[in-house]
Short mmCIF file of C-alpha atoms in Angstrom, two decimals:
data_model
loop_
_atom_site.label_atom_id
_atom_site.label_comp_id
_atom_site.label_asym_id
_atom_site.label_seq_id
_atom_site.Cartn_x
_atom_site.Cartn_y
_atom_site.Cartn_z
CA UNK X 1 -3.35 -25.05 26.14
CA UNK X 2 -3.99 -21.41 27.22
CA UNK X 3 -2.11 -18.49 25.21
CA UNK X 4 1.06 -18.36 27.68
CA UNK X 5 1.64 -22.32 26.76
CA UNK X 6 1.03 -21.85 23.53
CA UNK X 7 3.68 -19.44 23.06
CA UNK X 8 6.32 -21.09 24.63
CA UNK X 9 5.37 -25.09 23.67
CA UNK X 10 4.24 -24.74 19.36
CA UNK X 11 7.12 -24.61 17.12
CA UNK X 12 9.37 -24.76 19.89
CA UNK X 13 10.31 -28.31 20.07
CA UNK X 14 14.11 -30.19 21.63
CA UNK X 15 15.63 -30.89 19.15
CA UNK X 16 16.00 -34.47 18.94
CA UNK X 17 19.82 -34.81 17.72
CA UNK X 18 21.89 -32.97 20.21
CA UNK X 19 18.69 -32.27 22.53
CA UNK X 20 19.05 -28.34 22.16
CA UNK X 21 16.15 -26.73 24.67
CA UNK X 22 16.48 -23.10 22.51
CA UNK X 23 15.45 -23.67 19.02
CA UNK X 24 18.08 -24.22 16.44
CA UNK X 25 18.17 -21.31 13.55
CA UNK X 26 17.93 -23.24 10.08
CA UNK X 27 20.50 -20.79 7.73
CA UNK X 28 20.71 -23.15 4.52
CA UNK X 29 18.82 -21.98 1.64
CA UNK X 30 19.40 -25.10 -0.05
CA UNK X 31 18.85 -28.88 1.15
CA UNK X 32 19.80 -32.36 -0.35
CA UNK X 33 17.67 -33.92 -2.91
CA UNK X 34 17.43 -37.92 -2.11
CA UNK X 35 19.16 -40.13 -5.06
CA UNK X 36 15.55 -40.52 -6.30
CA UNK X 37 14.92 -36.95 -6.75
CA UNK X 38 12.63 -37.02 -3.73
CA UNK X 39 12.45 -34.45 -0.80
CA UNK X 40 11.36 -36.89 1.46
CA UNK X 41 12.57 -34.55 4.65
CA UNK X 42 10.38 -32.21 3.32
CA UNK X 43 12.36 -29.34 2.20
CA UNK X 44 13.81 -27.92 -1.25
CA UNK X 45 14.79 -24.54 -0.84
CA UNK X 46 14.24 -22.01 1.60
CA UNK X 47 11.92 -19.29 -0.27
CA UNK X 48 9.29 -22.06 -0.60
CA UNK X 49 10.08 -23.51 2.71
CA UNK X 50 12.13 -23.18 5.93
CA UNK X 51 12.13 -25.44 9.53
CA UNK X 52 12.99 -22.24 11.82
CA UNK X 53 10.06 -20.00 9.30
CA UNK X 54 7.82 -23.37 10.34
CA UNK X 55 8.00 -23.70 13.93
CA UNK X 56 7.16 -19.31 13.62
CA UNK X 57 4.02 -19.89 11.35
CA UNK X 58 3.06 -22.69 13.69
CA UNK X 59 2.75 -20.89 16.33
CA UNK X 60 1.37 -17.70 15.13
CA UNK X 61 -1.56 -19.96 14.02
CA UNK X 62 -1.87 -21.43 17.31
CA UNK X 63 -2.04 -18.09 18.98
CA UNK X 64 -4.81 -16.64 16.53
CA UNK X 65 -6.74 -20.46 16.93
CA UNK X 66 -6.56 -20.40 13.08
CA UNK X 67 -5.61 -23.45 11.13
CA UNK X 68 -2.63 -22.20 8.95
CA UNK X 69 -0.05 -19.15 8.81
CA UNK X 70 2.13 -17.67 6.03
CA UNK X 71 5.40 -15.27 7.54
CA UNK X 72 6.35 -12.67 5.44
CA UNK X 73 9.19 -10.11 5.43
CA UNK X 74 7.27 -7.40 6.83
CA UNK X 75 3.60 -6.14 7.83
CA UNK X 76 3.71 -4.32 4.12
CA UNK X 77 4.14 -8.10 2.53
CA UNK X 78 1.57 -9.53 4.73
CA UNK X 79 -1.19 -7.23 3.56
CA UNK X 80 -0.18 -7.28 -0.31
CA UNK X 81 -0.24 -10.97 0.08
CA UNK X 82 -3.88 -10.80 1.23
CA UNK X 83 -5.05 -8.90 -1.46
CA UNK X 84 -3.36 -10.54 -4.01
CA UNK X 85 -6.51 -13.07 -3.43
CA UNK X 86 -8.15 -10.25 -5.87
CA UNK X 87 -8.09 -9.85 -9.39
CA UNK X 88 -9.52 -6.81 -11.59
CA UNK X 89 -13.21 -6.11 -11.21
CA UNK X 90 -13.26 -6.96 -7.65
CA UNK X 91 -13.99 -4.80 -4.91
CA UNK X 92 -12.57 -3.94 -1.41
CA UNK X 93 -14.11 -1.91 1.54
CA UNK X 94 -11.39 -0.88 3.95
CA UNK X 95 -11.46 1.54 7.00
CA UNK X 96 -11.63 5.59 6.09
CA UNK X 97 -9.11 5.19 9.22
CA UNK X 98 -6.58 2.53 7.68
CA UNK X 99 -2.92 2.50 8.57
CA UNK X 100 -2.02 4.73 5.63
CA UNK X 101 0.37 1.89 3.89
CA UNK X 102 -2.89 -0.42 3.54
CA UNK X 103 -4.66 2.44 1.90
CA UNK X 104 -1.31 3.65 -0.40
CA UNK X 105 -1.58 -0.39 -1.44
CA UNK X 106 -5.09 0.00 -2.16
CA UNK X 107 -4.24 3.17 -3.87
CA UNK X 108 -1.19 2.83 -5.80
CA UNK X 109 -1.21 -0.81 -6.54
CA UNK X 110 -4.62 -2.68 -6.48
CA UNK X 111 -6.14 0.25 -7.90
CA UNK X 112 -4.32 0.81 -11.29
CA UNK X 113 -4.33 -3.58 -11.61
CA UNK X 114 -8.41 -2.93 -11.81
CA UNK X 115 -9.16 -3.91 -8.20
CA UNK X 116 -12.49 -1.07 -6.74
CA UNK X 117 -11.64 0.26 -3.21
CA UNK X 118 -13.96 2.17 -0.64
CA UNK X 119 -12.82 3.93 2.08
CA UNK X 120 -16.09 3.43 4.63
CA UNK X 121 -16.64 4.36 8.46
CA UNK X 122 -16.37 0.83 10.06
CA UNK X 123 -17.61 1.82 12.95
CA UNK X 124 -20.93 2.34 11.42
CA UNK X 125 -22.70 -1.01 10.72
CA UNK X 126 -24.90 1.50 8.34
CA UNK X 127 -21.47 2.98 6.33
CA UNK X 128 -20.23 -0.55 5.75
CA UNK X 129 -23.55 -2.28 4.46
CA UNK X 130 -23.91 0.79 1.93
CA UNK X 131 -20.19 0.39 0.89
CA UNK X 132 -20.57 -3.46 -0.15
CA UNK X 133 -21.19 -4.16 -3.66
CA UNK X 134 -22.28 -7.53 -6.05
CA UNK X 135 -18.42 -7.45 -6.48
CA UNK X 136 -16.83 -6.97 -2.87
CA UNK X 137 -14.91 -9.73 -1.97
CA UNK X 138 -13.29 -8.64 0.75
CA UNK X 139 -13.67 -6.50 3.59
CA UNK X 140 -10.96 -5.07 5.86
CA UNK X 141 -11.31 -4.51 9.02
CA UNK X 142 -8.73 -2.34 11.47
CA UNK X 143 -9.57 -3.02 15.51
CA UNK X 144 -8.70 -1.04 17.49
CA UNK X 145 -8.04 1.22 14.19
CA UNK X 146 -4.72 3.63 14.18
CA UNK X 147 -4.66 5.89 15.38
CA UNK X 148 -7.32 7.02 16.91
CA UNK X 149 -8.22 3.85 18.23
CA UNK X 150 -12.23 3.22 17.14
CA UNK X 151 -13.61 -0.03 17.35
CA UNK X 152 -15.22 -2.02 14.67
CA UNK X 153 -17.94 -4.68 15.76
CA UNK X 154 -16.12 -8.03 13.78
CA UNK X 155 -19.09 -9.88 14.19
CA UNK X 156 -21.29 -7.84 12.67
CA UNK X 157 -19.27 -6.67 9.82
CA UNK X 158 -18.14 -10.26 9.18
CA UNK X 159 -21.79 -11.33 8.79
CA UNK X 160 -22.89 -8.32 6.35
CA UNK X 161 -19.70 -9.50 4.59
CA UNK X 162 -20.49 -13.46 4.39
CA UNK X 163 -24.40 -12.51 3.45
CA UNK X 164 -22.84 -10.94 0.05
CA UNK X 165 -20.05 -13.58 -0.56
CA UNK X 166 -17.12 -11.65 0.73
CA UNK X 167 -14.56 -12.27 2.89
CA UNK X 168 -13.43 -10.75 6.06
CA UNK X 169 -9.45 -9.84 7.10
CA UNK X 170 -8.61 -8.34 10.41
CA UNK X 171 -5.77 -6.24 10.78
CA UNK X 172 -5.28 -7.54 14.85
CA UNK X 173 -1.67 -5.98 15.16
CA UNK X 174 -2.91 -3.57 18.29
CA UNK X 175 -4.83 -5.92 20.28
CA UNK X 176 -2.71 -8.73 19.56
CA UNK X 177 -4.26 -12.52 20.37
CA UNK X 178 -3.54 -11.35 24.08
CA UNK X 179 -6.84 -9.65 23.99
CA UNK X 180 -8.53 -10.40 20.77
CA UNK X 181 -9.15 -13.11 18.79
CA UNK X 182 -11.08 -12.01 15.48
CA UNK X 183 -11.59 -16.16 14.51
CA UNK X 184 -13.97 -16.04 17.64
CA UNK X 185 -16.04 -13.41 15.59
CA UNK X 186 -16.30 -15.39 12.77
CA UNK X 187 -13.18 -13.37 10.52
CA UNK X 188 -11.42 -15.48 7.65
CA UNK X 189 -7.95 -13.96 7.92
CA UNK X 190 -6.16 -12.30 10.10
CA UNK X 191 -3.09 -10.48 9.65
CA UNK X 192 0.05 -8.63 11.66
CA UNK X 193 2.83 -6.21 11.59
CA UNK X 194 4.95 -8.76 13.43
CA UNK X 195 7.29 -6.18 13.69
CA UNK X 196 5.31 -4.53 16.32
CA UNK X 197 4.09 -6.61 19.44
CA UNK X 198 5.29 -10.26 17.70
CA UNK X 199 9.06 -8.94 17.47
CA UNK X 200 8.21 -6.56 20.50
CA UNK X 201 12.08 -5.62 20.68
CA UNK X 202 12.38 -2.74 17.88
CA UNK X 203 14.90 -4.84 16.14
CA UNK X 204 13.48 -7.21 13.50
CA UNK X 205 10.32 -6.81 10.87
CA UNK X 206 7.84 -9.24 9.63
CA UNK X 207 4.60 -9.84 8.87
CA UNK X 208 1.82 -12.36 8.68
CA UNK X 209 -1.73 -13.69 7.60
CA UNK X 210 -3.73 -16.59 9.71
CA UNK X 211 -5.84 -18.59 8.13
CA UNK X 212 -9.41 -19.62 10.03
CA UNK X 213 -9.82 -22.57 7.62
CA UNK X 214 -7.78 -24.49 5.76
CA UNK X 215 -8.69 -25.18 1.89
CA UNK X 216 -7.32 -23.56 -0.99
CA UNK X 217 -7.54 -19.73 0.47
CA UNK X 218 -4.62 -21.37 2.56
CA UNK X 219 -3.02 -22.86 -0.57
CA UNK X 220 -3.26 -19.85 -2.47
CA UNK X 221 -1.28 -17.71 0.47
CA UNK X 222 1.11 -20.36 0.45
CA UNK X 223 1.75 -20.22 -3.20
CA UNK X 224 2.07 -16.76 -3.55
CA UNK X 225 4.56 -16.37 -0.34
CA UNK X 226 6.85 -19.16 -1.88
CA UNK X 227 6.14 -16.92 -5.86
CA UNK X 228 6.85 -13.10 -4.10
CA UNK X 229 9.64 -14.53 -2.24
CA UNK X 230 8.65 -11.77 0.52
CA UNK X 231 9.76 -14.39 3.59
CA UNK X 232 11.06 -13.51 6.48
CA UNK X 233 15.15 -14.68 6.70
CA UNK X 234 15.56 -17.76 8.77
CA UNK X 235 17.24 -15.33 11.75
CA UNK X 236 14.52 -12.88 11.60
CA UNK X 237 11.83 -15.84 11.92
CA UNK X 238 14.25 -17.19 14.85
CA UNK X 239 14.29 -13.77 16.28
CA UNK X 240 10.19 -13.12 16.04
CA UNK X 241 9.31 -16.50 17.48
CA UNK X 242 12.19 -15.94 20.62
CA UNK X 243 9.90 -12.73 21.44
CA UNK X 244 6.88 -14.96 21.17
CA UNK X 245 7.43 -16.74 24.11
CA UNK X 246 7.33 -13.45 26.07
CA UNK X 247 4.48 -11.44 24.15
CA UNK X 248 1.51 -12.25 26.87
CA UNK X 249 3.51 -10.79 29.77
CA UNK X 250 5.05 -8.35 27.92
CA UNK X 251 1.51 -6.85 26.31
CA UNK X 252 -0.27 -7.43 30.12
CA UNK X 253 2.18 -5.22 31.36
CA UNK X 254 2.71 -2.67 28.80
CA UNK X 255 -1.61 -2.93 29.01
CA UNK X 256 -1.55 -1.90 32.49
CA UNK X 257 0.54 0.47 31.98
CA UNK X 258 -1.28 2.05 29.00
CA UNK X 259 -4.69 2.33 30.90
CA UNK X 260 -3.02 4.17 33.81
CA UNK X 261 -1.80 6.89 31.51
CA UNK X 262 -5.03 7.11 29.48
CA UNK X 263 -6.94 7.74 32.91
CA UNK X 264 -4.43 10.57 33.45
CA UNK X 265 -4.28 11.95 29.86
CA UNK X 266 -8.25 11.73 29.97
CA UNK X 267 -7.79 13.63 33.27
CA UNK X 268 -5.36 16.39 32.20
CA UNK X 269 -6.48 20.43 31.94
CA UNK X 270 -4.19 20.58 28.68
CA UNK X 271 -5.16 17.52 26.65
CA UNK X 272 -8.09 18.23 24.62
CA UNK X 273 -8.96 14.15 24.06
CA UNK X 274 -7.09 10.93 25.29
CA UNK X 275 -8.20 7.77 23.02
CA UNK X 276 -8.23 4.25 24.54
CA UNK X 277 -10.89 2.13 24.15
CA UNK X 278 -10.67 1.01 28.19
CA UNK X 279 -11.78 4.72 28.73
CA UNK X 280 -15.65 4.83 29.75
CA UNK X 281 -15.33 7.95 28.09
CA UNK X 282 -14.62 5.95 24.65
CA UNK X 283 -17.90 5.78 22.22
CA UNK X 284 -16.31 2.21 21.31
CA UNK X 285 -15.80 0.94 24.90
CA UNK X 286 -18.90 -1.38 25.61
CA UNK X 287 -18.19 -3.14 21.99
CA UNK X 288 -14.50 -3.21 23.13
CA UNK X 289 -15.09 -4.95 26.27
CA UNK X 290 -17.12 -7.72 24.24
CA UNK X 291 -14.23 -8.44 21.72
CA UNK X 292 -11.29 -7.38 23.30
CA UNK X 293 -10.84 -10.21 26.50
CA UNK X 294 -9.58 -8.52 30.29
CA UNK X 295 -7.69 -5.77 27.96
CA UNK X 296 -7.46 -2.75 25.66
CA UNK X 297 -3.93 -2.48 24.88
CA UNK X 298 -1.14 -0.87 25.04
CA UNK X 299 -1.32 1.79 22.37
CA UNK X 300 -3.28 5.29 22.89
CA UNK X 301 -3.55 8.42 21.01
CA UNK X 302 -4.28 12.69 22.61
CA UNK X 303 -5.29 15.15 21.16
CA UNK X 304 -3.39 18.23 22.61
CA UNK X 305 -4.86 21.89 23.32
CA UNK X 306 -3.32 23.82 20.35
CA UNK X 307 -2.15 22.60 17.05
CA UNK X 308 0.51 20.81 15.19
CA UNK X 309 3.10 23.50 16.23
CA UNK X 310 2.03 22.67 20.07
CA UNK X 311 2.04 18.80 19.36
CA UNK X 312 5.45 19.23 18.18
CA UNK X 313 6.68 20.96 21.08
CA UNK X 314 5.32 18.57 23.60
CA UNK X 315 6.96 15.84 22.26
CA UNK X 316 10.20 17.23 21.98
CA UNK X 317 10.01 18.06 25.82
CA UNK X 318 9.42 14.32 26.93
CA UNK X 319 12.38 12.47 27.97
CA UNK X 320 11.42 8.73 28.20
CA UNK X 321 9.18 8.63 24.95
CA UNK X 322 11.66 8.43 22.10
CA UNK X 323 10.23 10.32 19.23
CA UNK X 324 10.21 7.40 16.48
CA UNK X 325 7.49 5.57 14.11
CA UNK X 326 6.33 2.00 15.04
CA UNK X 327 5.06 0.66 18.03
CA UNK X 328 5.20 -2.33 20.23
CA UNK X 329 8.77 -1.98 21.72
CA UNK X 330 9.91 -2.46 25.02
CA UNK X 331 10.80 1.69 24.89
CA UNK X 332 8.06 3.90 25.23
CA UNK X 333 7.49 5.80 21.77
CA UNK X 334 5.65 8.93 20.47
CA UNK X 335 4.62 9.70 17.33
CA UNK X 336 2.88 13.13 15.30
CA UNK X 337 0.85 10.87 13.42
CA UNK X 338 -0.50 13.33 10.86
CA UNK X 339 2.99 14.56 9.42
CA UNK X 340 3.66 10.60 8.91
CA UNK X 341 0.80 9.54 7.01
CA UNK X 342 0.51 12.26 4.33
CA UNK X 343 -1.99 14.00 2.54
CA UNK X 344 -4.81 11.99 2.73
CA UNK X 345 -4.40 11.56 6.23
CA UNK X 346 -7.82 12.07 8.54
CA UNK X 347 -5.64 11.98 11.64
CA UNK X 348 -5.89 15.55 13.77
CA UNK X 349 -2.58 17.41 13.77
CA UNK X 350 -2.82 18.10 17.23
CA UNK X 351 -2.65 14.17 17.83
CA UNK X 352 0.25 12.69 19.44
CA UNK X 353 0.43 8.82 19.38
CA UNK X 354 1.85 6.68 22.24
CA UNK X 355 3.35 2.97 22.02
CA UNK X 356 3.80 1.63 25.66
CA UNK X 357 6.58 0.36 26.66
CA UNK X 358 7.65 -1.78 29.51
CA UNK X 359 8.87 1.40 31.96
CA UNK X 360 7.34 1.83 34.90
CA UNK X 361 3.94 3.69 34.50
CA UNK X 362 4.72 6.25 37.47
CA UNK X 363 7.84 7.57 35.63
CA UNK X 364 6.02 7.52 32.23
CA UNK X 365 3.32 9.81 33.63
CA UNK X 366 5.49 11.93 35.30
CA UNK X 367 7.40 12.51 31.97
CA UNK X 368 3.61 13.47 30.30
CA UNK X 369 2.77 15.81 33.13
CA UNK X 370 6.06 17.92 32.47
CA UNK X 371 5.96 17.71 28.85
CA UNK X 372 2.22 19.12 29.00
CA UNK X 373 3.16 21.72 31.49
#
C-alpha cells in the first residue's frame, strides 16, 4: 500500500459489533480479568495497553515502514523514552543545532544520571566521526534540523555510527514520512513531535518512537512506556490518528505552499537569508533531494536585514501568521526562534521561523511582502 492507503486503512478497522466505519475511542482504563485470571482479549489496564493507542502505534509504524511503535504523551516523552536505552558511562552525539528541549534533556537529565553528550556539526561527516567515542551508543540525528533547516546525510552518519556499535535515532518530525523515510537510510529509531504534522490541528500533543526492527530494543520501549506511564489518553490517540488519515494531503499542500514563499523570501531586497532546503541556493539541497522524496517541507526559517528589535517588528506587522511556538497546524505560524530557546541557543536573532499552513500561498506572500516593507 502507498502512504495515502496506509494512513487511512492500518489501525483503522469496522468495527465488527455494530459495524462503526469511524473508529471507536476506547475510554476504560480498566478491563475484565477472565474467571481464570487470564487476559485472554488482550488487555489489563490502559497505561500498559490501550485498543484506540493500538490502532495509532500501528499505523505510525506503517507510515515510517518500521516494525513497531510506542505513543507517548508528547514529543518531550518520546525523546526521554529513547534515551532511557542509556545508562551512566554511555555516550551520545546529538546535533550543535538540536531542538533546544532534546539538548535541555541531554543537559539537565542524562547528564547529571552519568550519561556523556556532544554537541557536533552533523552536517559534517568529519565533525561527527571525531565526536564518536568507544562508548557512544547512540547518535541523534535532526533532518531537516530546526531551525535553520541543514541537512544531515542519514546514511552516512548511520554507517559511521553502526561501524562503532552505536545506534542511530532520527528526529523526522519536519519532513514527516511524506517525504522522508530515515529506515530507507538504514536509521534504528525514529521519533516525532506528533503534536506537530501527526496532530496537524494545533489541538492535541503526543509523541512517538518507530522501531526499524523488532527484538528487545522494541521490548525495552515498550516496557518503559507502560513503567513512565507517559501515554497518550485514549482521546488524544483517537484525535492524532483522525489527523492521520489527512497528513499526506495536508503536508503536499502546506509543501507547495512553503517552496513558493521560500522562492520569494530568497528573492526579497530586505531578507538577508531564506532557509529551505528546496532552495538551489541551500548548501544542503543536492543531499536533500536524495533523502527527502518529491519534497522539502513545509517549514522555513529568514534571516531579516537588522536585528532582533527588527525581527520583532516584522512579525508583529503580519496578519495571517499568528505569532505562536509549534508548528504543523493548519494556521500559518511565526516564531523569533532565538528568544524561545534560551541561552545556549546558536539560532540568529534576526531569524524568524515559519510553519505553513494550509492558506492560500498568494495571500501568505502578500502578508510577508507588507510585513517586510
Amino acid at each position: 500500500m502507498k502512504l495515502e492507503t496506509l494512513s487511512i486503512r492500518i489501525g483503522r478497522e469496522v468495527e465488527p459489533d455494530a459495524g462503526d466505519v469511524a473508529p471507536a475511542i476506547h475510554l476504560s482504563t480498566t478491563y475484565e480479568r477472565d474467571a481464570d485470571g487470564e487476559f485472554s482479549r488482550g488487555y489489563s489496564y490502559t497505561r500498559a495497553d490501550n485498543p484506540t493507542r493500538k490502532a495509532l502505534e500501528q499505523c505510525i509504524a506503517a507510515l515510517e515502514g518500521g516494525v513497531d511503535a510506542t505513543a507517548y504523551s508528547s514529543g518531550s516523552a518520546a525523546s526521554l523514552a529513547v534515551f532511557s536505552l542509556l545508562r551512566p558511562g554511555d555516550h551520545v552525539v546529538a546535533p550543535v543545532e538540536s531542538y533546544h528541549g532534546t539538548a535541555k534533556q541531554l543537559r539537565d537529565i542524562l547528564g547529571p544520571m552519568g550519561v556523556r553528550y556532544t554537541f557536533a556539526n552533523m552536517t559534517s561527516i568529519d565533525a561527527v566521526r571525531a565526536a564518536l567515542t568507544a562508548q557512544t551508543r547512540l547518535v541523534w540525528a535532526e533532518t531537516p534540523s530546526n531551525p535553520m533547516l541543514n541537512i544531515s546525510d542519514i546514511g552516512a552518519i548511520t554507517a559511521l555510527a553502526h561501524e562503532r556499535g552505536a545506534i542511530v535515532c532520527c528526529d523526522n518530525t519536519f519532513a514527516t514520512p511524506v517525504w522522508q523515510r530515515p529506515f530507507e537510510f538504514g536509521a534504528d529509531l525514529v521519533m516525532h513531535s506528533s503534536t506537530k504534522f501527526f496532530g496537524g490541528h494545533s489541538d492535541v500533543m503526543g509523541g512517538a518512537v518507530i522501531t526499524r526492527e523488532g527484538g528487545q530494543r522494541a521490548a525495552q520501549l515498550r516496557d518503559y512506556q507502560g513503567t513512565a506511564g507517559s501515554v497518550p489518553s485514549a482521546f488524544d490517540a483517537w484525535l492524532i490518528r483522525r489527523s492521520l488519515t489527512t497528513l499526506s494531503c495536508r503536508v503536499r499542500t502546506q509543501s507547495e505552499s512553503a517552496a513558493r514563499i521560500a522562492e520569494f523570501l530568497s528573492r526579497h531586497p530586505n531578507v538577508e537569508r531564506a532557509f529551505y532546503p528546496g532552495l538551489d541556493s541551500h548548501p544542503g539541497h543536492t543531499l536533500a533531494r536524495k533523502q527527502m522524496k518529491g519534497g522539502f517541507g513545509a517549514m522555513l526559517s529568514f534571516c531579516v536585514r537588522g536585528g532582533r528589535a527588527e525581527a520583532f517588528a516584522i512579525a508583529a506587522r503580519m496578519k495571517y501568521f499568528t505569532r505562536a511556538t509549534s508548528l504543523g497546524g493548519v494556521e500559518s505560524l511565526v516564531e523569533h526562534r532565538a528568544s524561545i530557546e534560551g541561552p545556549h541557543s546558536v539560532t540568529p536573532e534576526s531569524l524568524l521561523r515559519l510553519s505553513i499552513g494550509l492558506e492560500h500561498a498568494d495571500d501568505l506572500i502578500g502578508d510577508l511582502d507588507q510585513a517586510l516593507a
